[in-house]
Short mmCIF file of N, CA and C in Angstrom, two decimals:
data_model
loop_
_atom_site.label_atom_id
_atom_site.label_comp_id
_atom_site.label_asym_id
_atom_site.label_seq_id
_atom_site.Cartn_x
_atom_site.Cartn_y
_atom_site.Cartn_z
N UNK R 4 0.84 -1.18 0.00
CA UNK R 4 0.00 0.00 0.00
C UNK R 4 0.89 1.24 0.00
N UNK R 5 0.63 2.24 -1.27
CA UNK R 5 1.28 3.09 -0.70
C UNK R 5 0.97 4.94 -0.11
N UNK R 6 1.74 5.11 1.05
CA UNK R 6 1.62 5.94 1.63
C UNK R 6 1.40 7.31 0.71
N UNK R 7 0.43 8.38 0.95
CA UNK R 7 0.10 9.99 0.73
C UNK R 7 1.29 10.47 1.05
N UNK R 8 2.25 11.48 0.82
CA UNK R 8 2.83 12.43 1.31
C UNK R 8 2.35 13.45 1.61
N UNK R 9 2.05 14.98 2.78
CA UNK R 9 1.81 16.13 2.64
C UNK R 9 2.23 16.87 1.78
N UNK R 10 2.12 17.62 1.00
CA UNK R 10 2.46 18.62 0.54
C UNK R 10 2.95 19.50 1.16
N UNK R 11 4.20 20.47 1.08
CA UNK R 11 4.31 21.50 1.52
C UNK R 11 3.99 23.26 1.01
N UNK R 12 3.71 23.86 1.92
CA UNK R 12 3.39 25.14 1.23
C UNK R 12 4.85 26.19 1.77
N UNK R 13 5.04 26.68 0.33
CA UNK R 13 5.82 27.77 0.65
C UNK R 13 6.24 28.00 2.28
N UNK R 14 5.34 28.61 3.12
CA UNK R 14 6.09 28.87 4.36
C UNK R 14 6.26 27.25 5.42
N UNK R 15 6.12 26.25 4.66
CA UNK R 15 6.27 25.12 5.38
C UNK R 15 7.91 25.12 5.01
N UNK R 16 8.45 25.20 3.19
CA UNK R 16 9.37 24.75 3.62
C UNK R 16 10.25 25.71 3.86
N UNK R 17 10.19 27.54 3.88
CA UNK R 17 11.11 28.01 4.42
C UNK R 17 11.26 28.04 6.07
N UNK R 18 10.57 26.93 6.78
CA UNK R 18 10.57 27.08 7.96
C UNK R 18 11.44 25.60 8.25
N UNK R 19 11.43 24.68 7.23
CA UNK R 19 11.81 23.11 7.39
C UNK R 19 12.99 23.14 8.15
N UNK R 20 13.43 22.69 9.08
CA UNK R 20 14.69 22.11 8.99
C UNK R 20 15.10 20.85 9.55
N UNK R 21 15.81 20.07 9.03
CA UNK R 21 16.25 18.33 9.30
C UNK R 21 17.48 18.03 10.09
N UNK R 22 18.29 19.09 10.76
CA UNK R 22 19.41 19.26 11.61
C UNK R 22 20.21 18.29 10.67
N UNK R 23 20.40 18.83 9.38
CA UNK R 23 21.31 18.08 8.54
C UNK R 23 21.83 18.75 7.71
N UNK R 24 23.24 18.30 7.07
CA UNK R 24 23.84 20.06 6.20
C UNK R 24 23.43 19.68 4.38
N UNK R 25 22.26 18.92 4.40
CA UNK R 25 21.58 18.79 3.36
C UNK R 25 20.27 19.88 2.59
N UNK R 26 20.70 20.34 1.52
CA UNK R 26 20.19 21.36 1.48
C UNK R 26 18.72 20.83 0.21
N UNK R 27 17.80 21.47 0.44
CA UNK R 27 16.89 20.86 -0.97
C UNK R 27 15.71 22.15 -1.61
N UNK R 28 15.26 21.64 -2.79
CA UNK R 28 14.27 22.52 -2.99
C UNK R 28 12.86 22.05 -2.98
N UNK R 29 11.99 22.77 -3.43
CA UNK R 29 10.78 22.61 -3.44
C UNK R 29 10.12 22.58 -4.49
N UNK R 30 9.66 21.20 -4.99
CA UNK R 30 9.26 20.71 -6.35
C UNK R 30 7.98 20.34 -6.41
N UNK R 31 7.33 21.36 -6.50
CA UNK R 31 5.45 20.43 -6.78
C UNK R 31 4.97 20.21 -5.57
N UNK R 32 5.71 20.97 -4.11
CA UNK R 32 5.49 20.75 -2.76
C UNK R 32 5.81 19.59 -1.88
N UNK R 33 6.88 19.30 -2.50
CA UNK R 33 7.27 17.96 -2.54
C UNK R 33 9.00 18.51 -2.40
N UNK R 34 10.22 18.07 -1.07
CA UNK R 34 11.31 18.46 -1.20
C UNK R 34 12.03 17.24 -2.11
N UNK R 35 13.24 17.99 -2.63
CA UNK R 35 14.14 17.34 -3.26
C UNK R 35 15.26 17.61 -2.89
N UNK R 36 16.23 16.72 -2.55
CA UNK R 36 17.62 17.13 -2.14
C UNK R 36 18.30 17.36 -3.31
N UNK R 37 19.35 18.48 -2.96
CA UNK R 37 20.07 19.46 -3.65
C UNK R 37 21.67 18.58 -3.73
N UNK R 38 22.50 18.41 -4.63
CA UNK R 38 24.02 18.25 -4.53
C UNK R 38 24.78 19.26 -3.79
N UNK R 39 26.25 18.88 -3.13
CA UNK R 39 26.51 19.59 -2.09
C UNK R 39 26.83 21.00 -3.59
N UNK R 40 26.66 22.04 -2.15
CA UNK R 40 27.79 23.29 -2.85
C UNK R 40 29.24 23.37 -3.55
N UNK R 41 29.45 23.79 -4.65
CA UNK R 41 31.29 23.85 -4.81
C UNK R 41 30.90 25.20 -5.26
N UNK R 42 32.95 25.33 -4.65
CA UNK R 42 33.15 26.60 -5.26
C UNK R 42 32.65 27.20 -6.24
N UNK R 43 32.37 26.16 -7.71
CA UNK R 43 32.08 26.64 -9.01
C UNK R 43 30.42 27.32 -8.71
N UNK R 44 30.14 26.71 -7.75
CA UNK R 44 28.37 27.24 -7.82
C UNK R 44 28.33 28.74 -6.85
N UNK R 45 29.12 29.36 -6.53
CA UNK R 45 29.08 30.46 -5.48
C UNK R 45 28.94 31.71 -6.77
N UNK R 46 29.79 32.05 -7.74
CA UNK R 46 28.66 33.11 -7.96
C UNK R 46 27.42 33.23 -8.62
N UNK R 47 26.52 32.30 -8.58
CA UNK R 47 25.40 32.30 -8.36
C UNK R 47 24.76 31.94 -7.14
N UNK R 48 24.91 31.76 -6.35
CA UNK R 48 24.31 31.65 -5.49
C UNK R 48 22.97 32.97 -4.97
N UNK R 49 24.26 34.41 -5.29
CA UNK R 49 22.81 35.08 -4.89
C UNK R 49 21.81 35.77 -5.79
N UNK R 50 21.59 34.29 -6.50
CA UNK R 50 20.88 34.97 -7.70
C UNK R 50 19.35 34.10 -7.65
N UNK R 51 18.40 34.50 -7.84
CA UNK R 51 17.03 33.28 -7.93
C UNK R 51 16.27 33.89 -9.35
N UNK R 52 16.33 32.64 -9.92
CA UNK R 52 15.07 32.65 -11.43
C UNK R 52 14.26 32.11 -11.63
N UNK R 53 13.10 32.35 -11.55
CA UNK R 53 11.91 32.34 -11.79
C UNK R 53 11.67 32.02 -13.41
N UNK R 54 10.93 30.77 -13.34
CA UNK R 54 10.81 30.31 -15.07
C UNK R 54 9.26 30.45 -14.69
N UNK R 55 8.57 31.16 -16.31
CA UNK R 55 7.22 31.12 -16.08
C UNK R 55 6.84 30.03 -17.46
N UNK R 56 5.86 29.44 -17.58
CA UNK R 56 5.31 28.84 -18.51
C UNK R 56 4.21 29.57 -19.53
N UNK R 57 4.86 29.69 -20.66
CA UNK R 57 4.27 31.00 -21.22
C UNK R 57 4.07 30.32 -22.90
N UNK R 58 2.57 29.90 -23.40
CA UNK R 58 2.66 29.11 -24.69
C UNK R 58 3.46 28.03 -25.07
N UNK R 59 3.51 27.20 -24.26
CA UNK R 59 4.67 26.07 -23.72
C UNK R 59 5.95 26.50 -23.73
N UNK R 60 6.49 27.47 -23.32
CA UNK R 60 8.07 27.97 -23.12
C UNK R 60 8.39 28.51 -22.07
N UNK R 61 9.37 28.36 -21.27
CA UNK R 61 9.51 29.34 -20.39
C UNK R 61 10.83 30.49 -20.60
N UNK R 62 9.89 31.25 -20.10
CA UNK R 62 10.54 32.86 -19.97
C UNK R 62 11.19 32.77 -18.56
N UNK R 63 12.18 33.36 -18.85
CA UNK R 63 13.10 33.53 -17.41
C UNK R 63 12.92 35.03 -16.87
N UNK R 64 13.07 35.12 -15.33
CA UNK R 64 13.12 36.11 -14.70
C UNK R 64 14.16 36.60 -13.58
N UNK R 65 15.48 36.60 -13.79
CA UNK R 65 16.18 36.69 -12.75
C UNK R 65 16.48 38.24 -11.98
N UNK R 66 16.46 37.34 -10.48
CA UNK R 66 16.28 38.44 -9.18
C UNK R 66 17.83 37.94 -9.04
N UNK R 67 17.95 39.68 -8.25
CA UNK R 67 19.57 39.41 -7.31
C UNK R 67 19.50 40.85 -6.30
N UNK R 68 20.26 40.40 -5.35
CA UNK R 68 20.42 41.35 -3.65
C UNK R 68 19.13 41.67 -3.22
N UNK R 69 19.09 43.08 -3.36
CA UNK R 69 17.47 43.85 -2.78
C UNK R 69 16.38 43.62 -3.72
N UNK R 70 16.63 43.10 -4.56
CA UNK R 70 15.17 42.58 -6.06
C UNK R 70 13.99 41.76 -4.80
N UNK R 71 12.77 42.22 -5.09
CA UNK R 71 11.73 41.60 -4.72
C UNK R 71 11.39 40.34 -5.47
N UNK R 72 11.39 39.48 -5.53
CA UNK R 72 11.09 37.99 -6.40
C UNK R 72 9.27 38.26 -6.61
N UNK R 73 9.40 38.44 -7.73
CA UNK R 73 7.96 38.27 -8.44
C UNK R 73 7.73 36.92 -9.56
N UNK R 74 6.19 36.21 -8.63
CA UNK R 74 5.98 35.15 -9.16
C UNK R 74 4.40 35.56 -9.80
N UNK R 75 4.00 34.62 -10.72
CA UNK R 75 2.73 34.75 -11.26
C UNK R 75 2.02 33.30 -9.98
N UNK R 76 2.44 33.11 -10.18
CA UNK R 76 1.96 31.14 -9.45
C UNK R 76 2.09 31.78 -7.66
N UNK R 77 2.70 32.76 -7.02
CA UNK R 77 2.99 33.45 -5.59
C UNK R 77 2.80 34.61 -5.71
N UNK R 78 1.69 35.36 -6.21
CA UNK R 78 1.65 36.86 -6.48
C UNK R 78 1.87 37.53 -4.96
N UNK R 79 1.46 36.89 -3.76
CA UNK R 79 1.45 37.20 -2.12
C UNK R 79 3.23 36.95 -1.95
N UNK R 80 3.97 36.71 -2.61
CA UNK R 80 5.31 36.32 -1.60
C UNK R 80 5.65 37.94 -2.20
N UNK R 81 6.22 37.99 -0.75
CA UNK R 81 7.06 39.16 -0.58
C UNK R 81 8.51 39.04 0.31
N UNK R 82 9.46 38.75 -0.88
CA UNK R 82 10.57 38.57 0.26
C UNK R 82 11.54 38.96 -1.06
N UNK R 83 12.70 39.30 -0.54
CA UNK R 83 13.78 39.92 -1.52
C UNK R 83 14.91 38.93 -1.62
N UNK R 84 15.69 38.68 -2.46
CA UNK R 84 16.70 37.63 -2.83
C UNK R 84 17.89 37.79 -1.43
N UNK R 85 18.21 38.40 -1.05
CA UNK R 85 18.89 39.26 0.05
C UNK R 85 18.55 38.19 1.20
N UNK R 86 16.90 37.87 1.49
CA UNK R 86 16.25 37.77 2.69
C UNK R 86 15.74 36.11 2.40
N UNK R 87 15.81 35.40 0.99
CA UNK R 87 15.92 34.25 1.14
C UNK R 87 17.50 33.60 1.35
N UNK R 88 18.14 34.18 0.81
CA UNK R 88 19.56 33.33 1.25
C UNK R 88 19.95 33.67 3.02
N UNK R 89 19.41 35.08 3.55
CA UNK R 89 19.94 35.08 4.47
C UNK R 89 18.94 34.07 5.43
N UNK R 90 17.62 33.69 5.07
CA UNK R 90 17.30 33.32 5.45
C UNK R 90 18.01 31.36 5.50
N UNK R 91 18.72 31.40 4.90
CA UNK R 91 19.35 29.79 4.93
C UNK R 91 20.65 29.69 5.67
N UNK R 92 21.51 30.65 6.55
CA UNK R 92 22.67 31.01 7.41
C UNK R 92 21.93 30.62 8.55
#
């Protein structure tokens, strides 16, 4: 038989934590673990893009530092690229 998972919502998983130095994202409300960090991935790090689905294509939207992250799918999130990474220290 198999088990339902919850879904998570947005402030479920910026609140998650597993006391583990495993980092993941949020896929369909559903986490996925992330590969560790390397050097090569640091300057992006403080960058977040937003893909929208637009006539089957997606259009990219990239935020960085004080940028407010605007979603069509999260029109309510209000948080700045700045304030999600600091939020992961």
């Amino acid at each position: 038989m198999t088990m339902a998972t919850k879904k998570l919502t947005l402030e479920e998983y910026f609140a998650y934590e597993d006391e583990t130095d495993c980092r993941y994202e949020l896929v369909d409300g559903e986490l996925v673990e992330m590969p560790p960090e390397t050097d090569r991935n640091n300057p992006a790090k403080a960058l977040v893009t937003v893909l929208t689905l637009v006539d089957g294509f997606y259009e990219e939207a990239v935020f960085q530092g004080g940028d407010r992250i605007i979603s069509t799918v999260f029109p309510e999130l209000n948080l700045t690229v700045e304030q999600v990474f600091a939020a992961g220290q």
